[in-house]
Amino acid sequence: MSAQGASLRSKQEIMERLSKPEVITGSEILLRSLVLEGAECVFGYPGGAVLYIYDAMHGFSDFNHLLTRHEQGAIHAADGYARASGKVGVCIATSGPGATNLVTGIATAFMDSVPLVVITGNVVQSAIGTDAFQEADIIGITMPITKHSYLVRDAAELPRVIHEAFHIANTGRKGPVLIDIPKDVSAATTLFQPVNEVSIRGYNPTVQPNMKQVDKMIKAIVEAERPVILAGGGVVYSGGHEGLLEFVTKTEIPVTTTLLGLGAFPSGHELWMGMPGMHGTFTANKAIQAADLLINIGARFDDRVTMKLQGFAPHAKIVHIDIDPAEIGKNVPTDIPIVGDIKTVLELVNKSAKRADKADAWREQVQQWKNDVPLSYVDSDTELKPQWVIEMIHETTKGEAIVTTDVGQHQMWAAQYYRFNQPRSWITSGGLGTMGFGFPSAIGAQMAQPDRTVVSINGDGGMQMCAQELAICSINNIPVKVAIINNQVLGMVRQWQEIIYDNRYSHIDLAGSPDFVKLAEAYGVKAFRASNKEEARTAWEAALQHDGPAVVEFVVRKGENVYPMVTQGNTIDEMILGDA
């Protein structure tokens, strides 16, 4: 029998063993149910209200539990796992402060439509509402940032609740689901009977589109002279990237991908225009503003994409394809709404999609913009430029790495200068803009994709928010490669203060940051520092060749800005292009 066949046989045996009905505790039911739902790695941090659950984990080897050093690290790692794998990420925390430490991560996943099942402990049911030790109403606290929540009052409910939670998290518009388990429920014993069916009244996401609306879109493409496709994260989450490529191949419509849509369309394609919006490319922004047809596929029309709404795509008929009907028409009036799963919609559209024949002159114009005003920066032989560092990372990884980022200037430089050719290779906090996200999300991504190179690009500010997770990389030999773009300042805030606030710099100096090389070495992680190109290449190559985790601190110029830039109150074609 082949190794793959033996693995499948072993997995089947595990499933059969764990599906056997028997009287066990609520904690054991939880663990079995997680495995039956396909959970392979769980991230967590124990505490009093989940001790029965962690006691059940003693000797339990059917999934991997990774003990992080902070609950925020756990949920960001679960988020990275979900984004890299397409599966549901799972994390566990105790009641009170353990649960509230998850809030930022839940909001991050909610804003970016990431499927998570978040399990929290609670005090015993008789103490709920009494302000008991480490009690917090986590369901009430997280109500606006979860797709659904459960307070489990009977251990017998756990199989159904867990099955429903995974289904809700990973269908429709994906998102986080919270399961709150009181301590007496996790301790109680009951007959475990697995649940395989799911029927939730009122929850039936629309997958198949209205074909009349699809036909309207096809007709609009035939008539358009300046069509543009705006592709967002929904393309990645639905698995619709191949359908998008086929659609573009048939129609020959230029494409721009949002921050979360990077990787949904190959960056080397001649019709790709780059990213739009506040720090988007000249070509993408000009094309949207000149378009007579804008086809939004799985993007939210976020304010960082549209900037001044009243002047966004002023000449365009708007087509919006999204699985969430609430997004259609929310920000930008829509002429042709299409509700449905992106992959399914594209499969149907591609059956009749034709070339946009009236757009030949438009394609030439787009190419002219790309040639005349590419992304650019003033390089230096004496200083290390952050844009050059990103280009070097792209070159040395051949564009095949999974790249996670924190939030700020380094995030925008990575989005601009690292070129992605496949989906689920770009992991970043888009909607919430969560500092501290980049490094722990890389740990989750590496656990999900152990055979791929994972690079975590961070600023010196965000890196300090979850640097404690270096411990688990060291202990578990998780080979994440960490690049710290160190400009000794809160870079994006400094840039805004320079451009918008007339150089009134206020509380942005990070000069007291630690020596990142010594910090990494204190955790047992290999580390390097570079302040010029030669040192940068040598250090980065050494990091890539190291078979465990490694940190490289790139010391860059403090005053470097991200360009292009559109300031608040302006339309996206009113760009500051920068020194180059």
Coordinates of C-alpha atoms in Angstrom, one line a residue:
M1 CA 0.0 0.0 0.0
S2 CA 1.3 3.5 -0.9
A3 CA 2.1 6.0 1.9
Q4 CA -0.9 8.1 0.8
G5 CA -3.2 5.0 0.9
A6 CA -1.9 4.1 4.3
S7 CA -2.6 7.7 5.5
L8 CA -6.1 7.6 4.2
R9 CA -6.7 4.2 5.8
S10 CA -5.3 5.6 9.1
K11 CA -7.5 8.7 8.9
Q12 CA -10.6 6.5 8.2
E13 CA -9.8 4.3 11.2
I14 CA -9.5 7.4 13.4
M15 CA -12.8 8.7 12.2
E16 CA -14.5 5.4 12.8
R17 CA -13.0 5.2 16.3
L18 CA -14.0 8.7 17.3
S19 CA -17.5 8.3 15.8
K20 CA -18.4 5.4 18.1
P21 CA -21.3 6.4 20.4
E22 CA -20.4 6.2 24.1
V23 CA -20.9 8.0 27.4
I24 CA -18.1 10.6 27.7
T25 CA -17.5 14.1 29.1
G26 CA -18.5 17.3 27.3
S27 CA -14.7 18.0 26.9
E28 CA -14.1 14.7 25.2
I29 CA -17.2 15.3 23.0
L30 CA -15.6 18.7 22.0
L31 CA -12.3 17.2 21.1
R32 CA -13.8 14.3 19.1
S33 CA -16.2 16.6 17.3
L34 CA -13.3 18.9 16.3
V35 CA -11.5 16.0 14.7
L36 CA -14.6 14.8 12.9
E37 CA -15.0 18.3 11.4
G38 CA -11.5 18.1 10.0
A39 CA -9.5 20.1 12.6
E40 CA -5.8 19.2 12.3
C41 CA -4.3 22.0 14.3
V42 CA -5.8 24.0 17.2
F43 CA -4.2 27.1 18.8
G44 CA -4.9 27.9 22.4
Y45 CA -4.0 29.0 25.9
P46 CA -5.5 27.2 29.0
G47 CA -7.1 28.7 32.1
G48 CA -9.5 27.8 34.9
A49 CA -12.7 27.6 32.8
V50 CA -11.2 25.3 30.2
L51 CA -9.2 23.0 32.4
Y52 CA -11.6 20.1 31.9
I53 CA -11.0 20.6 28.1
Y54 CA -7.3 20.7 28.5
D55 CA -7.4 17.7 30.9
A56 CA -9.1 15.7 28.1
M57 CA -6.3 16.8 25.7
H58 CA -3.8 14.9 28.0
G59 CA -2.6 12.1 25.8
F60 CA -5.0 13.1 23.0
S61 CA -3.0 12.9 19.7
D62 CA -5.7 13.1 17.0
F63 CA -5.0 16.8 16.4
N64 CA -2.0 19.1 17.0
H65 CA -2.5 21.7 19.8
L66 CA -0.1 24.6 19.7
L67 CA 0.3 26.5 22.9
T68 CA 0.9 30.2 22.1
R69 CA 2.2 32.7 24.5
H70 CA -0.8 35.0 24.3
E71 CA -4.5 34.5 23.3
Q72 CA -4.1 37.2 20.6
G73 CA -1.3 35.1 19.1
A74 CA -3.6 32.0 19.2
I75 CA -6.4 33.7 17.2
H76 CA -4.1 35.4 14.7
A77 CA -2.4 32.0 14.1
A78 CA -5.8 30.3 13.6
D79 CA -6.7 33.1 11.2
G80 CA -3.4 32.6 9.2
Y81 CA -4.1 28.8 9.2
A82 CA -7.6 29.4 7.7
R83 CA -6.4 31.8 5.1
A84 CA -3.5 29.6 4.0
S85 CA -5.5 26.4 3.9
G86 CA -9.1 27.3 3.1
K87 CA -10.1 25.3 6.1
V88 CA -11.7 26.5 9.3
G89 CA -9.2 27.9 11.9
V90 CA -9.8 26.9 15.5
C91 CA -8.6 28.5 18.7
I92 CA -9.4 28.0 22.4
A93 CA -9.2 30.4 25.4
T94 CA -10.5 30.5 28.9
S95 CA -13.1 32.8 30.3
G96 CA -12.8 36.5 31.2
P97 CA -9.5 38.0 30.2
G98 CA -8.6 34.9 28.1
A99 CA -11.8 35.5 26.0
T100 CA -11.5 39.2 25.8
N101 CA -7.9 38.9 24.6
L102 CA -9.5 37.3 21.5
V103 CA -11.7 40.2 20.6
T104 CA -9.2 42.0 18.2
G105 CA -8.6 38.7 16.4
I106 CA -12.3 38.0 16.1
A107 CA -12.9 41.5 14.6
T108 CA -9.9 41.0 12.2
A109 CA -11.4 37.7 10.9
F110 CA -14.9 39.2 10.7
M111 CA -13.8 42.2 8.6
D112 CA -11.9 40.0 6.2
S113 CA -14.4 37.1 6.0
V114 CA -12.2 34.4 7.5
P115 CA -13.8 31.2 8.8
L116 CA -12.9 30.6 12.4
V117 CA -14.5 28.6 15.2
V118 CA -13.6 30.3 18.5
I119 CA -14.1 28.3 21.6
T120 CA -14.2 30.0 25.0
G121 CA -14.7 28.7 28.5
N122 CA -17.2 30.2 30.9
V123 CA -17.9 30.0 34.6
V124 CA -20.4 27.4 35.7
Q125 CA -23.9 28.2 34.7
S126 CA -25.1 28.9 38.2
A127 CA -22.5 31.7 38.5
I128 CA -23.3 33.4 35.1
G129 CA -24.4 36.9 35.7
T130 CA -22.9 37.1 39.2
D131 CA -19.6 38.8 38.3
A132 CA -17.8 35.6 39.2
F133 CA -14.1 35.4 39.1
Q134 CA -12.9 35.7 35.4
E135 CA -16.5 36.1 34.2
A136 CA -17.2 38.2 31.1
D137 CA -20.1 38.2 28.7
I138 CA -18.1 37.3 25.7
I139 CA -21.1 36.6 23.6
G140 CA -22.5 40.1 24.3
I141 CA -19.0 41.6 23.8
T142 CA -18.5 40.0 20.4
M143 CA -22.0 40.1 19.0
P144 CA -21.2 42.7 16.4
I145 CA -18.1 40.9 15.2
T146 CA -19.2 37.3 14.9
K147 CA -21.3 35.6 12.3
H148 CA -23.0 33.6 15.0
S149 CA -22.6 32.6 18.7
Y150 CA -23.6 29.7 20.9
L151 CA -23.8 29.4 24.7
V152 CA -23.8 25.7 25.3
R153 CA -26.1 24.7 28.2
D154 CA -26.1 20.9 27.8
A155 CA -23.2 18.7 26.9
A156 CA -25.5 16.7 24.6
E157 CA -25.8 19.8 22.4
L158 CA -22.1 19.9 21.7
P159 CA -22.0 17.6 18.6
R160 CA -24.8 19.6 16.9
V161 CA -23.4 23.0 17.9
I162 CA -19.9 22.2 16.7
H163 CA -21.2 20.8 13.4
E164 CA -23.3 23.9 12.8
A165 CA -20.5 26.2 13.8
F166 CA -18.2 24.8 11.2
H167 CA -20.9 24.9 8.6
I168 CA -21.8 28.5 9.3
A169 CA -18.2 29.7 9.5
N170 CA -17.2 28.2 6.1
T171 CA -20.3 28.8 4.0
G172 CA -21.9 31.9 2.5
R173 CA -19.9 34.9 3.5
K174 CA -17.3 33.2 5.7
G175 CA -16.6 34.4 9.2
P176 CA -15.9 33.7 12.9
V177 CA -18.4 31.7 15.0
L178 CA -18.1 31.7 18.8
I179 CA -18.9 28.7 21.0
D180 CA -19.0 29.6 24.8
I181 CA -18.9 26.5 27.0
P182 CA -19.5 26.8 30.8
K183 CA -17.2 24.8 33.0
D184 CA -20.0 22.5 34.2
V185 CA -20.9 21.6 30.6
S186 CA -17.4 20.6 29.8
A187 CA -17.3 18.4 32.9
A188 CA -20.7 16.8 32.5
T189 CA -21.1 13.3 31.0
T190 CA -23.6 12.2 28.4
L191 CA -24.0 9.9 25.4
F192 CA -21.9 11.1 22.5
Q193 CA -23.7 10.7 19.2
P194 CA -22.0 12.4 16.2
V195 CA -24.1 14.8 14.0
N196 CA -23.6 14.6 10.2
E197 CA -26.6 16.6 9.0
V198 CA -27.2 20.3 9.3
S199 CA -30.4 22.2 9.0
I200 CA -30.5 25.8 10.3
R201 CA -33.8 27.7 9.8
G202 CA -33.2 31.0 8.2
Y203 CA -29.7 30.3 7.1
N204 CA -29.5 29.4 3.4
P205 CA -26.9 31.4 1.5
T206 CA -27.6 32.0 -2.2
V207 CA -25.1 30.1 -4.3
Q208 CA -26.7 30.1 -7.7
P209 CA -27.1 33.5 -9.3
N210 CA -30.1 35.0 -11.1
M211 CA -29.3 34.1 -14.8
K212 CA -31.2 37.2 -16.0
Q213 CA -28.7 39.3 -14.2
V214 CA -25.8 37.3 -15.6
D215 CA -27.2 37.8 -19.1
K216 CA -27.3 41.6 -18.4
M217 CA -23.6 41.5 -17.5
I218 CA -22.7 39.6 -20.6
K219 CA -24.6 42.2 -22.7
A220 CA -22.9 45.1 -20.9
I221 CA -19.5 43.6 -21.7
V222 CA -20.3 43.4 -25.4
E223 CA -21.3 47.1 -25.4
A224 CA -18.5 48.4 -23.2
E225 CA -15.6 50.4 -24.6
R226 CA -13.7 50.9 -21.3
P227 CA -14.4 47.8 -19.1
V228 CA -12.5 47.1 -15.9
I229 CA -12.6 44.1 -13.5
L230 CA -12.1 44.8 -9.8
A231 CA -11.4 41.4 -8.1
G232 CA -11.4 41.1 -4.4
G233 CA -10.9 38.6 -1.6
G234 CA -14.1 36.8 -2.4
V235 CA -12.4 35.3 -5.5
V236 CA -9.8 33.7 -3.3
Y237 CA -12.2 32.6 -0.6
S238 CA -14.5 30.9 -3.1
G239 CA -11.7 29.2 -5.0
G240 CA -12.7 31.2 -8.1
H241 CA -9.3 32.2 -9.3
E242 CA -9.2 29.7 -12.2
G243 CA -12.6 31.0 -13.3
L244 CA -11.4 34.6 -13.1
L245 CA -8.4 33.8 -15.3
E246 CA -10.7 32.1 -17.8
F247 CA -13.1 35.0 -17.7
V248 CA -10.3 37.5 -18.4
T249 CA -8.8 35.2 -21.1
K250 CA -12.2 35.2 -22.9
T251 CA -13.1 38.9 -22.5
E252 CA -9.6 40.5 -22.4
I253 CA -10.8 43.0 -19.8
P254 CA -8.0 44.7 -17.7
V255 CA -8.0 43.5 -14.1
T256 CA -7.1 45.3 -10.8
T257 CA -7.0 43.3 -7.5
T258 CA -7.7 44.7 -4.1
L259 CA -5.4 44.3 -1.2
L260 CA -7.2 41.1 -0.1
G261 CA -7.5 40.0 -3.8
L262 CA -3.8 39.8 -4.4
G263 CA -3.0 36.4 -5.8
A264 CA -6.5 35.9 -7.2
F265 CA -5.1 36.8 -10.6
P266 CA -1.5 36.2 -11.7
S267 CA 0.6 39.4 -11.4
G268 CA 2.6 38.5 -14.5
H269 CA -0.4 38.7 -16.7
E270 CA -0.4 41.5 -19.3
L271 CA -3.9 42.6 -18.3
W272 CA -3.1 42.9 -14.6
M273 CA -2.9 46.6 -13.6
G274 CA -1.9 46.2 -9.9
M275 CA -3.8 47.2 -6.8
P276 CA -6.3 50.1 -6.7
G277 CA -7.0 52.7 -4.0
M278 CA -5.1 54.9 -1.6
H279 CA -1.8 53.3 -2.4
G280 CA -2.8 51.7 -5.7
T281 CA -1.0 52.0 -9.0
F282 CA -1.4 54.9 -11.3
T283 CA -2.8 52.6 -14.0
A284 CA -5.4 50.9 -11.8
N285 CA -6.7 54.2 -10.4
K286 CA -6.8 56.0 -13.7
A287 CA -8.5 53.0 -15.3
I288 CA -11.3 52.8 -12.7
Q289 CA -12.0 56.5 -13.1
A290 CA -12.2 56.3 -16.9
A291 CA -14.1 53.1 -17.1
D292 CA -17.6 52.9 -18.6
L293 CA -18.1 49.4 -17.1
L294 CA -16.8 48.3 -13.7
I295 CA -17.3 44.6 -12.8
N296 CA -16.7 44.1 -9.1
I297 CA -16.1 40.4 -8.3
G298 CA -16.0 39.7 -4.6
A299 CA -14.8 43.1 -3.3
R300 CA -16.5 45.3 -0.7
F301 CA -15.9 48.7 -2.2
D302 CA -13.9 49.5 0.9
D303 CA -13.2 53.1 1.5
R304 CA -9.4 52.6 1.0
V305 CA -10.3 51.4 -2.5
T306 CA -13.0 54.0 -3.4
M307 CA -11.6 57.0 -1.4
K308 CA -14.0 59.9 -2.1
L309 CA -17.2 58.0 -2.9
Q310 CA -18.9 60.8 -4.7
G311 CA -16.2 60.8 -7.4
F312 CA -15.6 57.1 -7.6
A313 CA -15.9 55.5 -11.1
P314 CA -18.0 58.4 -12.3
H315 CA -18.6 57.2 -15.8
A316 CA -19.1 53.5 -15.1
K317 CA -22.1 51.1 -15.1
I318 CA -21.5 49.1 -12.0
V319 CA -21.8 45.3 -11.9
H320 CA -21.3 43.8 -8.4
I321 CA -21.0 40.0 -7.8
D322 CA -21.0 39.0 -4.2
I323 CA -22.3 36.2 -2.0
D324 CA -23.4 38.7 0.6
P325 CA -26.4 40.7 -0.6
A326 CA -25.9 43.2 2.1
E327 CA -22.7 44.4 0.4
I328 CA -24.3 45.1 -2.9
G329 CA -25.3 48.8 -3.1
K330 CA -24.0 49.4 0.4
N331 CA -21.3 51.9 -0.6
V332 CA -21.6 52.3 -4.4
P333 CA -24.9 52.3 -6.3
T334 CA -25.1 49.1 -8.4
D335 CA -26.7 48.8 -11.8
I336 CA -26.4 45.0 -12.2
P337 CA -26.4 43.1 -8.9
I338 CA -25.5 39.5 -8.9
V339 CA -25.8 37.5 -5.7
G340 CA -24.1 34.2 -5.6
D341 CA -20.9 32.2 -4.9
I342 CA -18.1 33.7 -7.0
K343 CA -16.8 30.4 -8.3
T344 CA -20.3 29.3 -9.3
V345 CA -21.1 32.6 -10.9
L346 CA -17.8 32.6 -12.9
E347 CA -18.4 29.1 -14.1
L348 CA -21.8 30.1 -15.5
V349 CA -20.5 33.4 -16.9
N350 CA -17.7 31.7 -18.7
K351 CA -20.1 29.5 -20.7
S352 CA -21.2 32.6 -22.7
A353 CA -18.5 35.2 -22.1
K354 CA -17.1 36.8 -25.2
R355 CA -14.2 39.2 -26.0
A356 CA -14.9 42.8 -25.4
D357 CA -14.4 43.8 -29.0
K358 CA -15.1 47.5 -28.6
A359 CA -12.2 47.8 -26.1
D360 CA -9.2 47.5 -28.3
A361 CA -8.2 51.2 -27.9
W362 CA -8.8 50.9 -24.2
R363 CA -6.4 48.0 -23.8
E364 CA -3.8 50.1 -25.6
Q365 CA -4.5 53.0 -23.3
V366 CA -4.1 50.8 -20.2
Q367 CA -0.8 49.4 -21.5
Q368 CA 0.4 53.0 -22.2
W369 CA -0.3 53.9 -18.6
K370 CA 1.5 50.9 -17.3
N371 CA 4.6 51.7 -19.5
D372 CA 4.6 55.4 -18.7
V373 CA 3.9 55.4 -14.9
P374 CA 5.0 52.1 -13.3
L375 CA 5.6 51.8 -9.6
S376 CA 9.0 53.4 -8.9
Y377 CA 11.2 54.6 -6.1
V378 CA 14.6 56.4 -5.8
D379 CA 17.1 53.6 -5.1
S380 CA 20.3 54.1 -3.2
D381 CA 23.7 52.5 -3.0
T382 CA 24.4 53.8 0.4
E383 CA 21.0 53.4 2.2
L384 CA 18.8 50.3 2.3
K385 CA 15.5 51.0 0.7
P386 CA 12.5 49.1 1.9
Q387 CA 11.1 48.7 -1.6
W388 CA 14.4 47.1 -2.7
V389 CA 14.2 44.7 0.3
I390 CA 10.7 43.5 -0.8
E391 CA 11.9 43.1 -4.4
M392 CA 14.9 41.1 -3.1
I393 CA 12.6 38.9 -1.0
H394 CA 10.4 38.3 -4.1
E395 CA 13.4 37.5 -6.2
T396 CA 15.0 35.0 -3.8
T397 CA 11.7 33.2 -3.1
K398 CA 10.8 33.3 -6.9
G399 CA 7.4 34.7 -5.9
E400 CA 6.3 31.3 -4.5
A401 CA 6.3 32.1 -0.8
I402 CA 3.3 32.6 1.4
V403 CA 3.8 36.2 2.6
T404 CA 2.1 37.6 5.7
T405 CA 2.4 41.2 6.9
D406 CA 1.6 43.3 9.8
V407 CA 0.1 46.8 9.1
G408 CA 1.7 50.0 7.9
Q409 CA 4.2 51.1 5.3
H410 CA 5.8 47.7 5.0
Q411 CA 2.4 46.2 4.3
M412 CA 1.8 48.5 1.4
W413 CA 5.4 48.0 0.0
A414 CA 4.9 44.3 0.2
A415 CA 1.5 44.6 -1.6
Q416 CA 3.2 46.7 -4.3
Y417 CA 6.5 45.0 -4.9
Y418 CA 6.0 41.3 -4.1
R419 CA 4.3 39.7 -7.1
F420 CA 1.8 36.9 -6.4
N421 CA 0.8 34.3 -8.9
Q422 CA -1.4 32.0 -6.9
P423 CA -4.1 32.4 -4.3
R424 CA -3.7 31.9 -0.6
S425 CA -0.2 33.3 -0.8
W426 CA -0.9 36.7 0.7
I427 CA -2.1 37.0 4.3
T428 CA -2.7 40.5 5.7
S429 CA -5.2 42.3 7.9
G430 CA -7.2 44.4 5.4
G431 CA -10.4 45.6 6.9
L432 CA -9.4 46.1 10.5
G433 CA -5.7 46.9 10.0
T434 CA -4.5 45.0 13.0
M435 CA -1.0 45.6 14.2
G436 CA 0.4 42.4 15.7
F437 CA -1.3 40.2 13.1
G438 CA 1.6 39.5 10.8
F439 CA 3.9 37.3 12.8
P440 CA 1.4 34.9 14.5
S441 CA -0.6 34.6 11.3
A442 CA 2.6 33.4 9.6
I443 CA 2.9 30.6 12.3
G444 CA -0.6 29.5 11.4
A445 CA 0.1 29.6 7.7
Q446 CA 3.2 27.5 8.2
M447 CA 1.3 24.9 10.2
A448 CA -1.3 24.8 7.4
Q449 CA 1.3 24.6 4.6
P450 CA 4.4 22.9 6.1
D451 CA 6.1 22.4 2.7
R452 CA 5.9 26.0 1.5
T453 CA 8.2 28.9 2.5
V454 CA 6.4 31.3 4.8
V455 CA 7.8 34.9 5.0
S456 CA 6.4 37.3 7.6
I457 CA 7.1 40.9 6.8
N458 CA 6.8 43.2 9.7
G459 CA 7.4 46.7 10.9
D460 CA 9.4 47.4 14.1
G461 CA 6.2 48.6 15.7
G462 CA 3.9 45.7 15.0
M463 CA 6.6 43.1 15.6
Q464 CA 6.7 44.0 19.2
M465 CA 3.0 43.4 19.7
C466 CA 3.3 39.6 19.3
A467 CA 7.0 39.0 19.5
Q468 CA 6.5 36.6 22.3
E469 CA 5.4 34.0 19.8
L470 CA 9.0 33.6 18.8
A471 CA 9.1 31.1 21.6
I472 CA 6.7 28.6 19.9
C473 CA 8.7 28.9 16.6
S474 CA 11.8 28.0 18.5
I475 CA 10.3 25.2 20.6
N476 CA 8.5 23.6 17.7
N477 CA 11.0 24.5 15.0
I478 CA 8.4 26.2 12.9
P479 CA 10.6 27.6 10.0
V480 CA 8.9 31.0 9.5
K481 CA 11.3 33.6 8.0
V482 CA 10.7 37.0 9.6
A483 CA 11.7 40.2 7.9
I484 CA 11.6 43.3 10.1
I485 CA 11.6 46.5 8.1
N486 CA 13.0 48.7 10.9
N487 CA 12.8 52.4 10.3
Q488 CA 12.7 53.2 14.0
V489 CA 9.3 55.0 13.7
L490 CA 5.6 54.4 13.3
G491 CA 6.1 54.8 9.6
M492 CA 2.6 55.2 8.2
V493 CA 1.6 57.6 11.0
R494 CA 4.8 59.6 10.3
Q495 CA 3.9 59.7 6.6
W496 CA 0.4 61.1 7.3
Q497 CA 1.8 63.6 9.8
E498 CA 4.3 64.8 7.2
I499 CA 1.8 65.1 4.3
I500 CA -1.5 65.9 6.0
Y501 CA -0.5 67.4 9.3
D502 CA 2.3 69.7 8.0
N503 CA 5.2 67.9 9.6
R504 CA 3.8 68.0 13.1
Y505 CA 5.3 64.7 14.3
S506 CA 3.6 63.5 17.5
H507 CA 4.5 60.4 19.5
I508 CA 5.8 58.2 16.6
D509 CA 9.5 57.7 17.7
L510 CA 10.3 54.0 18.3
A511 CA 13.9 54.6 19.0
G512 CA 13.6 52.7 22.3
S513 CA 12.8 49.4 20.5
P514 CA 14.8 46.4 21.4
D515 CA 17.8 45.0 19.5
F516 CA 15.7 42.5 17.4
V517 CA 18.7 40.2 16.8
K518 CA 19.3 39.9 20.6
L519 CA 15.5 39.5 21.2
A520 CA 15.3 36.7 18.7
E521 CA 18.4 35.0 20.0
A522 CA 17.0 35.2 23.5
Y523 CA 14.1 33.0 22.3
G524 CA 16.6 30.6 20.6
V525 CA 15.9 31.9 17.1
K526 CA 18.6 32.5 14.5
A527 CA 18.9 36.2 13.7
F528 CA 20.7 38.6 11.4
R529 CA 20.9 42.3 10.8
A530 CA 21.5 44.2 7.6
S531 CA 21.9 47.9 6.8
N532 CA 23.1 47.8 3.2
K533 CA 22.4 45.8 0.1
E534 CA 25.3 43.4 0.4
E535 CA 24.5 42.7 4.0
A536 CA 20.8 42.3 3.2
R537 CA 21.4 39.7 0.5
T538 CA 23.9 37.7 2.7
A539 CA 21.6 37.8 5.7
W540 CA 18.5 36.9 3.8
E541 CA 20.1 34.0 2.0
A542 CA 21.4 32.7 5.3
A543 CA 17.9 32.9 6.7
L544 CA 16.3 31.1 3.8
Q545 CA 18.9 28.3 4.0
H546 CA 18.5 27.8 7.7
D547 CA 16.2 24.9 8.4
G548 CA 14.4 26.5 11.3
P549 CA 12.9 29.9 12.1
A550 CA 15.0 33.0 11.4
V551 CA 14.7 36.7 11.8
V552 CA 16.4 39.3 9.7
E553 CA 16.3 43.0 10.8
F554 CA 16.6 45.3 7.8
V555 CA 17.6 48.8 9.0
V556 CA 16.1 51.2 6.5
R557 CA 15.7 55.0 6.0
K558 CA 13.3 56.6 8.5
G559 CA 11.8 59.2 6.0
E560 CA 10.8 56.9 3.2
N561 CA 7.2 57.2 2.1
V562 CA 4.7 54.9 0.3
Y563 CA 3.8 56.2 -3.1
P564 CA 1.4 56.6 -5.0
M565 CA -0.8 58.0 -2.2
V566 CA -4.3 59.4 -2.4
T567 CA -5.2 61.6 0.7
Q568 CA -8.6 61.7 2.3
G569 CA -11.2 63.7 0.5
N570 CA -9.7 63.2 -2.9
T571 CA -10.7 60.8 -5.8
I572 CA -8.4 58.0 -6.6
D573 CA -7.0 59.6 -9.7
E574 CA -5.8 62.5 -7.6
M575 CA -2.5 60.8 -6.6
I576 CA 0.7 62.0 -5.1
L577 CA 3.3 60.1 -7.1
G578 CA 6.4 60.8 -5.0
D579 CA 10.0 61.6 -5.8
A580 CA 10.4 59.1 -8.6

